[in-house]
PDB file of C-alpha atoms in Angstrom:
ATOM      1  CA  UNK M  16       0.000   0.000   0.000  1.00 61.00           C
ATOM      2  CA  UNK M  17       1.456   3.330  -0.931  1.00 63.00           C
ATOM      3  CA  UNK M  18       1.272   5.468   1.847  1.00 88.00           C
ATOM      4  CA  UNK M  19       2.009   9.129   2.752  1.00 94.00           C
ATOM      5  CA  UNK M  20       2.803  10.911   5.714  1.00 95.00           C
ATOM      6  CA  UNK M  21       2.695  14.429   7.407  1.00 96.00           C
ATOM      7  CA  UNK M  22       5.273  14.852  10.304  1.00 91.00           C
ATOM      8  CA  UNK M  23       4.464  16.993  12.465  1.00 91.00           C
ATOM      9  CA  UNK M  24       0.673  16.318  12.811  1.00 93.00           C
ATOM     10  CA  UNK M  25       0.158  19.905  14.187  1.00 95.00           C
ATOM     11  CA  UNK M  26       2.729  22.745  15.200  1.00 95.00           C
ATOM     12  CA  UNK M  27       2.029  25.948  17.060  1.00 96.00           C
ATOM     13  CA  UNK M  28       4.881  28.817  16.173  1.00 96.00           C
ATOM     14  CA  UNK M  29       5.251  32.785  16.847  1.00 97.00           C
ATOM     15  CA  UNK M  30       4.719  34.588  14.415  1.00 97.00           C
ATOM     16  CA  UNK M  31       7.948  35.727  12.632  1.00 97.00           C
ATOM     17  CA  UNK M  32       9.461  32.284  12.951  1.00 96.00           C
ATOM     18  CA  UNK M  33      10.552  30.251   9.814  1.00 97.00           C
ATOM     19  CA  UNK M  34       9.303  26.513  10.564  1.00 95.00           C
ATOM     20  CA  UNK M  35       9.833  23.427   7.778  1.00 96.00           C
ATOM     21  CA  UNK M  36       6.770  21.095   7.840  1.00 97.00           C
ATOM     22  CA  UNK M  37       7.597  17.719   6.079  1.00 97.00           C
ATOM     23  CA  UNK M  38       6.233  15.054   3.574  1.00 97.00           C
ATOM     24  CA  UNK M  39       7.632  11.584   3.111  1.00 97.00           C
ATOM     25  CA  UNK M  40       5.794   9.212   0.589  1.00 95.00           C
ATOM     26  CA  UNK M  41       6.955   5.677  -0.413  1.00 92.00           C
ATOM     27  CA  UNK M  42       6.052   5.900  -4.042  1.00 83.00           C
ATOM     28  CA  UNK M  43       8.540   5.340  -5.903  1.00 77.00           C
ATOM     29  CA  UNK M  44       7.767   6.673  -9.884  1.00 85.00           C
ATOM     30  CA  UNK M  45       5.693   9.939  -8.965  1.00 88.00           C
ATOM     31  CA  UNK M  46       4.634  12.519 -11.878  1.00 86.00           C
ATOM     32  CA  UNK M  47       4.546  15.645  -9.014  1.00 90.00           C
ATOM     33  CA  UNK M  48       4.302  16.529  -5.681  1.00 94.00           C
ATOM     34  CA  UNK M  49       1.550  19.410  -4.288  1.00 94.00           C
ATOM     35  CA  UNK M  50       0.797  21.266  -1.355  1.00 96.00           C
ATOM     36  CA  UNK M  51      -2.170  22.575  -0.416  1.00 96.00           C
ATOM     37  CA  UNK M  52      -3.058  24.484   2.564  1.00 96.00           C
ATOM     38  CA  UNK M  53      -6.811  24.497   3.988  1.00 95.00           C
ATOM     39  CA  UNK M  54      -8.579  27.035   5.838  1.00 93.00           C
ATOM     40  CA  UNK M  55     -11.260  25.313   8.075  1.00 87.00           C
ATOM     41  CA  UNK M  56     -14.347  24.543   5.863  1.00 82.00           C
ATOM     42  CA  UNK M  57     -13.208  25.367   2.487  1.00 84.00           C
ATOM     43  CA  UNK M  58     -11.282  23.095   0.109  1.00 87.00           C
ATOM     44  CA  UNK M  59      -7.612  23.150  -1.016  1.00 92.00           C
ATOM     45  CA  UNK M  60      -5.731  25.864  -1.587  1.00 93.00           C
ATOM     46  CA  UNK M  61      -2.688  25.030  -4.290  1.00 92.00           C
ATOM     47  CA  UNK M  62       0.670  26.580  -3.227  1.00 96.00           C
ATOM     48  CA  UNK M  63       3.336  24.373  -4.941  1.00 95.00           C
ATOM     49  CA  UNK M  64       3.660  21.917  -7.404  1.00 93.00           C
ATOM     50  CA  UNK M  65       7.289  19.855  -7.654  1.00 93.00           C
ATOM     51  CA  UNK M  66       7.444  18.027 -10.889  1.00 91.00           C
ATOM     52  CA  UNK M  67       9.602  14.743 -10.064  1.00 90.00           C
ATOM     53  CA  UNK M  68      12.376  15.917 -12.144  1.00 90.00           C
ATOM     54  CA  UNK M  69      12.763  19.028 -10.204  1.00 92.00           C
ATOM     55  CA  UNK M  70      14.191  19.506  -6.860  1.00 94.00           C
ATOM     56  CA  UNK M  71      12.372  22.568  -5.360  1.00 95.00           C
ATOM     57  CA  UNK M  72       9.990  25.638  -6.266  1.00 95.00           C
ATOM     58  CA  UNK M  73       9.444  28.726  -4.656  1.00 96.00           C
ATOM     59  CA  UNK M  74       6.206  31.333  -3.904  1.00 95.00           C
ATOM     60  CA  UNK M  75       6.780  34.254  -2.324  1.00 96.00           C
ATOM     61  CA  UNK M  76       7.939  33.380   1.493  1.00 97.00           C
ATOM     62  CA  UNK M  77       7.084  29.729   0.488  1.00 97.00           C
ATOM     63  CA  UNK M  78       9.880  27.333  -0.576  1.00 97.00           C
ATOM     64  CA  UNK M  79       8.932  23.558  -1.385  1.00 97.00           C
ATOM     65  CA  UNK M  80      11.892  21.063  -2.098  1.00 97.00           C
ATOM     66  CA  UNK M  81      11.615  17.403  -3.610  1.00 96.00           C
ATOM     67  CA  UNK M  82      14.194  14.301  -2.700  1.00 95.00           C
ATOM     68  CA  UNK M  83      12.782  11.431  -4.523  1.00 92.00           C
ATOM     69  CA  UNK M  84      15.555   8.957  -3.363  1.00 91.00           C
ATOM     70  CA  UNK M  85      14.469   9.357  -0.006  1.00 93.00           C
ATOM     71  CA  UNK M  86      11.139   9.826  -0.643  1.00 94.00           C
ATOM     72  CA  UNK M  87      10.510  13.160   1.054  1.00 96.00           C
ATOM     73  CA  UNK M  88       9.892  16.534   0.682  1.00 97.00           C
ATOM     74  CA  UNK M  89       9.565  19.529   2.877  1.00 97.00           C
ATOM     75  CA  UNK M  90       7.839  22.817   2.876  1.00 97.00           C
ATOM     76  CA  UNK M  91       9.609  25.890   3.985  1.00 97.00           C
ATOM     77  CA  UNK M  92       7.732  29.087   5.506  1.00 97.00           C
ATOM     78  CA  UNK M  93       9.770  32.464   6.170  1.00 97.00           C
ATOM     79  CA  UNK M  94       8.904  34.979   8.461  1.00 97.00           C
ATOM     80  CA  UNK M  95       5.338  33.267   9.744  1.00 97.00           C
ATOM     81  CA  UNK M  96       2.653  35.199   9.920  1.00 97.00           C
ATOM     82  CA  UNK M  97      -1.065  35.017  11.803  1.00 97.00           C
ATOM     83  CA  UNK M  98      -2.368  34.232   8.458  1.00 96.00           C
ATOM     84  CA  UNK M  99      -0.508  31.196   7.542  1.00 97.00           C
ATOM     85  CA  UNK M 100      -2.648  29.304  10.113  1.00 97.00           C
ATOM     86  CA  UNK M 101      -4.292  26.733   8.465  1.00 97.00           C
ATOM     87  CA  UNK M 102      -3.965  22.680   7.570  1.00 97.00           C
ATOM     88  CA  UNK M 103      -1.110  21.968   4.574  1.00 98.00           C
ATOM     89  CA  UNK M 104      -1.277  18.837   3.100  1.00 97.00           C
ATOM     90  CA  UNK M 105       1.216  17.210   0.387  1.00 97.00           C
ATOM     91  CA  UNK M 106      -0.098  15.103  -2.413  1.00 94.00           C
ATOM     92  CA  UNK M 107       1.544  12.720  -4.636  1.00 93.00           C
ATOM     93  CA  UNK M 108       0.443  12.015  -7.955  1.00 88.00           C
ATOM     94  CA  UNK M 109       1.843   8.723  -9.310  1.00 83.00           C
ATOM     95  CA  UNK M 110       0.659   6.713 -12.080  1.00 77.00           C
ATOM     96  CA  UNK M 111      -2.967   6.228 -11.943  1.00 73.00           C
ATOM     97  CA  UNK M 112      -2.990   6.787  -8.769  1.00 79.00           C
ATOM     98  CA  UNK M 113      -3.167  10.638  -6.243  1.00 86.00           C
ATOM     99  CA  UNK M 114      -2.180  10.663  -2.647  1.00 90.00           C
ATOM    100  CA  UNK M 115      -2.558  12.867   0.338  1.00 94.00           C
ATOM    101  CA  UNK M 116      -1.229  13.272   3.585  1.00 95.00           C
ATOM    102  CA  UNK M 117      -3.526  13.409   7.015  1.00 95.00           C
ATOM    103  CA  UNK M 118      -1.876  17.083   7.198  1.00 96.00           C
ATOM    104  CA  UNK M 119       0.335  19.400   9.463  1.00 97.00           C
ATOM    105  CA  UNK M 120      -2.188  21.991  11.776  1.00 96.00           C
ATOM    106  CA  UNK M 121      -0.289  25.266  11.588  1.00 97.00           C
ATOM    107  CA  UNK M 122      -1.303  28.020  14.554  1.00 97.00           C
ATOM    108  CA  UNK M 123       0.693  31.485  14.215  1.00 97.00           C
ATOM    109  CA  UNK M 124       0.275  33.178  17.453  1.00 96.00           C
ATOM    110  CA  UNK M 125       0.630  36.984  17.196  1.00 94.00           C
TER     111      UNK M 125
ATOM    112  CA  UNK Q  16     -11.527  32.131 -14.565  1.00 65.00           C
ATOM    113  CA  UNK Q  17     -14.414  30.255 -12.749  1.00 79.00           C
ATOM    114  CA  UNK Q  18     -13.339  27.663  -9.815  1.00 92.00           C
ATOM    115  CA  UNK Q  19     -14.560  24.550  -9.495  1.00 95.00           C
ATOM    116  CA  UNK Q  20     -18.429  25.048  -8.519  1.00 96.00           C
ATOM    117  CA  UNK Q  21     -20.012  21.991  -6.166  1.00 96.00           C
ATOM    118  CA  UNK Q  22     -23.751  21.407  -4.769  1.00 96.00           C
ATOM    119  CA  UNK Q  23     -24.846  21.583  -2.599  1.00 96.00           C
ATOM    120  CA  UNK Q  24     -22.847  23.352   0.307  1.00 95.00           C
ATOM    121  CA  UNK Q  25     -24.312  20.927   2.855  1.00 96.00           C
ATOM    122  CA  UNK Q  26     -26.708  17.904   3.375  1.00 97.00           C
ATOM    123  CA  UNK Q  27     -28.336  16.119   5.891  1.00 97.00           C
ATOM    124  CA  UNK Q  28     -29.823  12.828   5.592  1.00 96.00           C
ATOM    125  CA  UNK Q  29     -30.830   9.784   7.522  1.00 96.00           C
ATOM    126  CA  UNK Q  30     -28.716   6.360   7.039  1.00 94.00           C
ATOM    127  CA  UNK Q  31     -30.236   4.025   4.462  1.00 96.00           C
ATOM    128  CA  UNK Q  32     -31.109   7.437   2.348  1.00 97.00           C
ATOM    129  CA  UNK Q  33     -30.132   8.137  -0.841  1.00 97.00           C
ATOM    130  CA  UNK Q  34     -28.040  11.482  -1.666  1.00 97.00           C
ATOM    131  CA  UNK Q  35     -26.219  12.966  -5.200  1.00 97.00           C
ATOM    132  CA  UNK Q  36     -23.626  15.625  -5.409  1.00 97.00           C
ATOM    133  CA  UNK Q  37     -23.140  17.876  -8.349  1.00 97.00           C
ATOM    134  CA  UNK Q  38     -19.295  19.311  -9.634  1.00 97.00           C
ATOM    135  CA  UNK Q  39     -18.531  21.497 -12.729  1.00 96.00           C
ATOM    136  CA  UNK Q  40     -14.755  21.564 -13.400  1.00 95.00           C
ATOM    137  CA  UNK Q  41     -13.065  24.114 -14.366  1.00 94.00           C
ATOM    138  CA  UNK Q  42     -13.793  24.783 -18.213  1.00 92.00           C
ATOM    139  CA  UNK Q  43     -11.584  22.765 -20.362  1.00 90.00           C
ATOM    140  CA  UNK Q  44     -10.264  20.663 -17.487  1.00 92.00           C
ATOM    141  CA  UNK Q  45     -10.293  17.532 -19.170  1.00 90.00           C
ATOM    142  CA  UNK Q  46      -9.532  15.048 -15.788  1.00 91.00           C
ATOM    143  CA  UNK Q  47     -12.023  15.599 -12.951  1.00 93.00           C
ATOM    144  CA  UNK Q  48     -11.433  13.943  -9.163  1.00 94.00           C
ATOM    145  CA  UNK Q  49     -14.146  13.441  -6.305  1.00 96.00           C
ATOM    146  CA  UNK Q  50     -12.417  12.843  -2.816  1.00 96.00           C
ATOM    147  CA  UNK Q  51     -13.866  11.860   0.641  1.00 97.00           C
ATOM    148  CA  UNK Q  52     -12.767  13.687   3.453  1.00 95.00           C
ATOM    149  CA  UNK Q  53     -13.639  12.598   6.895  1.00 94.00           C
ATOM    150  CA  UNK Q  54     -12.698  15.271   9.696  1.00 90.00           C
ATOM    151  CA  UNK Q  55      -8.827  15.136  10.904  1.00 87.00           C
ATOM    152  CA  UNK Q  56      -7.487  13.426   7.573  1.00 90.00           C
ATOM    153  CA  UNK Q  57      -6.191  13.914   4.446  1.00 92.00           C
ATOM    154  CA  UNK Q  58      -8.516  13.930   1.076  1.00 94.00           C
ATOM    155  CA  UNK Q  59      -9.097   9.681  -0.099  1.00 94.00           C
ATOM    156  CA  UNK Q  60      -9.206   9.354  -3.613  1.00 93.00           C
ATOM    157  CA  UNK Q  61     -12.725   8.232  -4.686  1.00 96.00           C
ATOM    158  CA  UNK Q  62     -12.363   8.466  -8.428  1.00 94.00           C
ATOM    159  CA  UNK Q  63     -10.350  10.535 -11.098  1.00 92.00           C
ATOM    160  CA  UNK Q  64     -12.119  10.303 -14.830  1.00 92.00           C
ATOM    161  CA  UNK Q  65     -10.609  11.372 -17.831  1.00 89.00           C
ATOM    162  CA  UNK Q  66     -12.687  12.826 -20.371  1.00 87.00           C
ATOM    163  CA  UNK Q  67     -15.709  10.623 -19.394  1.00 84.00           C
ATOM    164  CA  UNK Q  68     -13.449   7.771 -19.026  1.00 90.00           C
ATOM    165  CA  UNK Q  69     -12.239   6.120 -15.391  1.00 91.00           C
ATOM    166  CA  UNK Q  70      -8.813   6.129 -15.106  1.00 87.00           C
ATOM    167  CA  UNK Q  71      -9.046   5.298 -10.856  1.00 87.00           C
ATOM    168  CA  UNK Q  72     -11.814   4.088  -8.828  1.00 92.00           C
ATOM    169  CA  UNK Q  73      -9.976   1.374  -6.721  1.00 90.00           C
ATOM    170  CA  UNK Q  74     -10.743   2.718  -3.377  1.00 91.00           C
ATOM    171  CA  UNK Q  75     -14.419   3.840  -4.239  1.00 95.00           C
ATOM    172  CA  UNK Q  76     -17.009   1.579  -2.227  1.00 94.00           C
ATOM    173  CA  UNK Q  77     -18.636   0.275  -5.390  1.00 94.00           C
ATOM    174  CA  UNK Q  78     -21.609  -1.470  -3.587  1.00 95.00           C
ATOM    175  CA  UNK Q  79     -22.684   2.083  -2.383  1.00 97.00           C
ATOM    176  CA  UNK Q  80     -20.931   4.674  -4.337  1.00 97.00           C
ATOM    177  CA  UNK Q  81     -21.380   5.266  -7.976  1.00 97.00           C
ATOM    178  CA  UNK Q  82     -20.325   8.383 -10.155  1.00 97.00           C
ATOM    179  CA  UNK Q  83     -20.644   9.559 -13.591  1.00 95.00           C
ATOM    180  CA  UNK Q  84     -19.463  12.370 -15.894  1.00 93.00           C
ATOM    181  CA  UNK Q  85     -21.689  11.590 -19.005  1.00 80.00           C
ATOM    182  CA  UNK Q  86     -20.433  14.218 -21.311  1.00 85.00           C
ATOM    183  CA  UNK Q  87     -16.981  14.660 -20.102  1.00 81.00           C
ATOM    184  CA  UNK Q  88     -17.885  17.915 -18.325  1.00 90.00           C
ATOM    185  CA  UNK Q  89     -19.745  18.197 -14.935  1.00 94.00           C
ATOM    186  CA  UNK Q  90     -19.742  14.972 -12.615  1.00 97.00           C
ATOM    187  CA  UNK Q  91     -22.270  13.523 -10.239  1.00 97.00           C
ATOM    188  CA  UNK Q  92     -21.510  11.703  -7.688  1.00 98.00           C
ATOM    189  CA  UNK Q  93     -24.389   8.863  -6.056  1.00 98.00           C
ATOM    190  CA  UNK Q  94     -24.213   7.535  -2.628  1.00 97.00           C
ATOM    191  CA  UNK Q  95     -26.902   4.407  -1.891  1.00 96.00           C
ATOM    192  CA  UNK Q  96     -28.016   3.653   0.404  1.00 96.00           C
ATOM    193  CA  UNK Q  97     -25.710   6.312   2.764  1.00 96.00           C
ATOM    194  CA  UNK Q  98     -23.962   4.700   6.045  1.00 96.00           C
ATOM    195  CA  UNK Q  99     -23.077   6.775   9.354  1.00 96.00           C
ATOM    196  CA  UNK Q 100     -19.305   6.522   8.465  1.00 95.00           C
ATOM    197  CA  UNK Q 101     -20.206   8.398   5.101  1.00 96.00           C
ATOM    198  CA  UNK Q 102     -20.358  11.343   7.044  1.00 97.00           C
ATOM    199  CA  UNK Q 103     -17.690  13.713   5.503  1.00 97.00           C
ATOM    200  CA  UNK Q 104     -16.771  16.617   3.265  1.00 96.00           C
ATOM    201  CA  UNK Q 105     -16.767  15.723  -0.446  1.00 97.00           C
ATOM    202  CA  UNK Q 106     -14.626  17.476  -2.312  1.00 96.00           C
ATOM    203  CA  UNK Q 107     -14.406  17.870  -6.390  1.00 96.00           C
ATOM    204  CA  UNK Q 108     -11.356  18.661  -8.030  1.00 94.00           C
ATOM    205  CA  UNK Q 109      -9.830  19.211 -11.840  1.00 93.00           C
ATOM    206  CA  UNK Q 110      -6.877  19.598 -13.788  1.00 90.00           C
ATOM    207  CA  UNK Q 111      -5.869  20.810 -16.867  1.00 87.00           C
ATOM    208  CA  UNK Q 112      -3.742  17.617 -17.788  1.00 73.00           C
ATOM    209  CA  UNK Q 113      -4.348  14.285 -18.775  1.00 64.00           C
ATOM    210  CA  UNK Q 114      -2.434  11.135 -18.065  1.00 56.00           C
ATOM    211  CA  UNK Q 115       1.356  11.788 -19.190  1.00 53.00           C
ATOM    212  CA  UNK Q 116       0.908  15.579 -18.380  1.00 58.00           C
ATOM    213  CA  UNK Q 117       2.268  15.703 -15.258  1.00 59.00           C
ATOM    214  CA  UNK Q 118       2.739  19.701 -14.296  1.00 64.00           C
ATOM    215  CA  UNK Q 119      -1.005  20.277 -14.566  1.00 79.00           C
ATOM    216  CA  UNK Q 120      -2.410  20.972 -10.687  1.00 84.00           C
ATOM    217  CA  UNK Q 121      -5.031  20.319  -9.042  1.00 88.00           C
ATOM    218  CA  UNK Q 122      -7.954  22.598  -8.527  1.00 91.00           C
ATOM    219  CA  UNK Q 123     -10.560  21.946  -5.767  1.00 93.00           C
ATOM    220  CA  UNK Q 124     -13.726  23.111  -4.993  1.00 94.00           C
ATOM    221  CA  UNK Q 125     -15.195  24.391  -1.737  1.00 92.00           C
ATOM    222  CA  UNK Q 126     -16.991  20.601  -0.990  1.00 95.00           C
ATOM    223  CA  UNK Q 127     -19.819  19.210   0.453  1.00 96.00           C
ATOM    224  CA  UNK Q 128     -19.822  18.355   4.087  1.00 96.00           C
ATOM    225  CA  UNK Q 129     -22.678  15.154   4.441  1.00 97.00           C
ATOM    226  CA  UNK Q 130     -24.012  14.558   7.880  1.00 96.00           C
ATOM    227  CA  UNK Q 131     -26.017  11.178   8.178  1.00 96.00           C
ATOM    228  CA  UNK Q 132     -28.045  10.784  10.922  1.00 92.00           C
TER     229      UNK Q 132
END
């Protein structure tokens, strides 16, 4: 069974802090790797999408990086803000077959 | 352009009941997903169509579930008759892309959270 999996489960920062929240999958052919965030009640957000022959992409403070050999990838947020809270999930699309994570629960506190 | 539009917003039915949800992709999105939600966890694949073709629909509960996107545009999606552990958010999504055209993402709409009673 292909699994993935969203370490840490939830995460409470101050705001201004850069945190990493990380994605490890055991797929081992993927097309791409996305992250969503989710603001309770609404659906998913896109904020990056890795192909599998790249290694990272970046938006704005976000930074996303892809290590297929290890099956992982993290997502970097600078300089947190009160607004970042929300779930982010990772999702990996391999052939025939899309993914998701249970999700990390990101609280900014002012 | 237009988002992925999904009916309705919410539902509330009784166990044994019957219940249909409604997506429109975004235009010219030619693969179209449905996932179940259920609170605290990630999105489960349900079933990804391409065109009007089904490219996935391994983990969809066949004996209950069924789905259908006729004319390769908007998608229903049929649950009969509806357990308690059906009680989730729905969500629709689409994509540009079609198998082979990996850098197309995902677009989801806002869902529909089912309560069964």
């Amino acid at each position: 069974k292909q699994e993935v999996t969203q370490i840490p489960a939830a995460l409470s920062v101050p705001e201004g802090e850069n945190l990493v929240l990380n994605c490890s999958f055991t797929d081992s052919a993927i097309y791409n790797l996305q992250w969503f965030r989710q603001d309770p009640g609404k659906g998913l957000t896109s904020l990056l999408l890795i192909q599998s022959s790249q290694r990272e992409q970046t938006s704005g403070r976000l930074n996303a990086s892809l290590d297929k050999s290890s099956g992982r990838s993290t997502l970097y947020i600078a300089a947190s803000q009160p607004g970042d809270s929300a779930t982010y999930l990772c999702a990996v699309r391999a052939p025939l077959r899309v993914r998701f994570g249970a999700g990390t629960r990101l609280t900014v506190k002012p | 352009e237009a988002g992925v539009a999904q009916s309705p917003r919410y539902k509330i039915i009784e166990k044994r009941q019957s219940v249909a949800f409604w997506c429109n992709p975004i235009s010219g999105h030619a693969t179209l997903y449905w996932y179940q939600q259920i609170l605290g966890q990630g999105p489960k694949l349900l079933i990804q169509f391409q065109n009007n073709g089904v490219v996935d629909d391994s983990q969809l509960p066949k004996d209950r579930f069924s789905a259908e996107r006729l004319k390769g545009v908007d998608s229903t999606l049929k649950i009969q008759p509806a357990k308690l552990e059906d009680s989730a958010v729905y969500l629709c999504a689409s994509s540009l892309g079609v198998l082979g055209q990996s850098h197309q993402p995902q677009h989801f709409g806002d869902g529909t959270r089912l309560s069964i009673l």
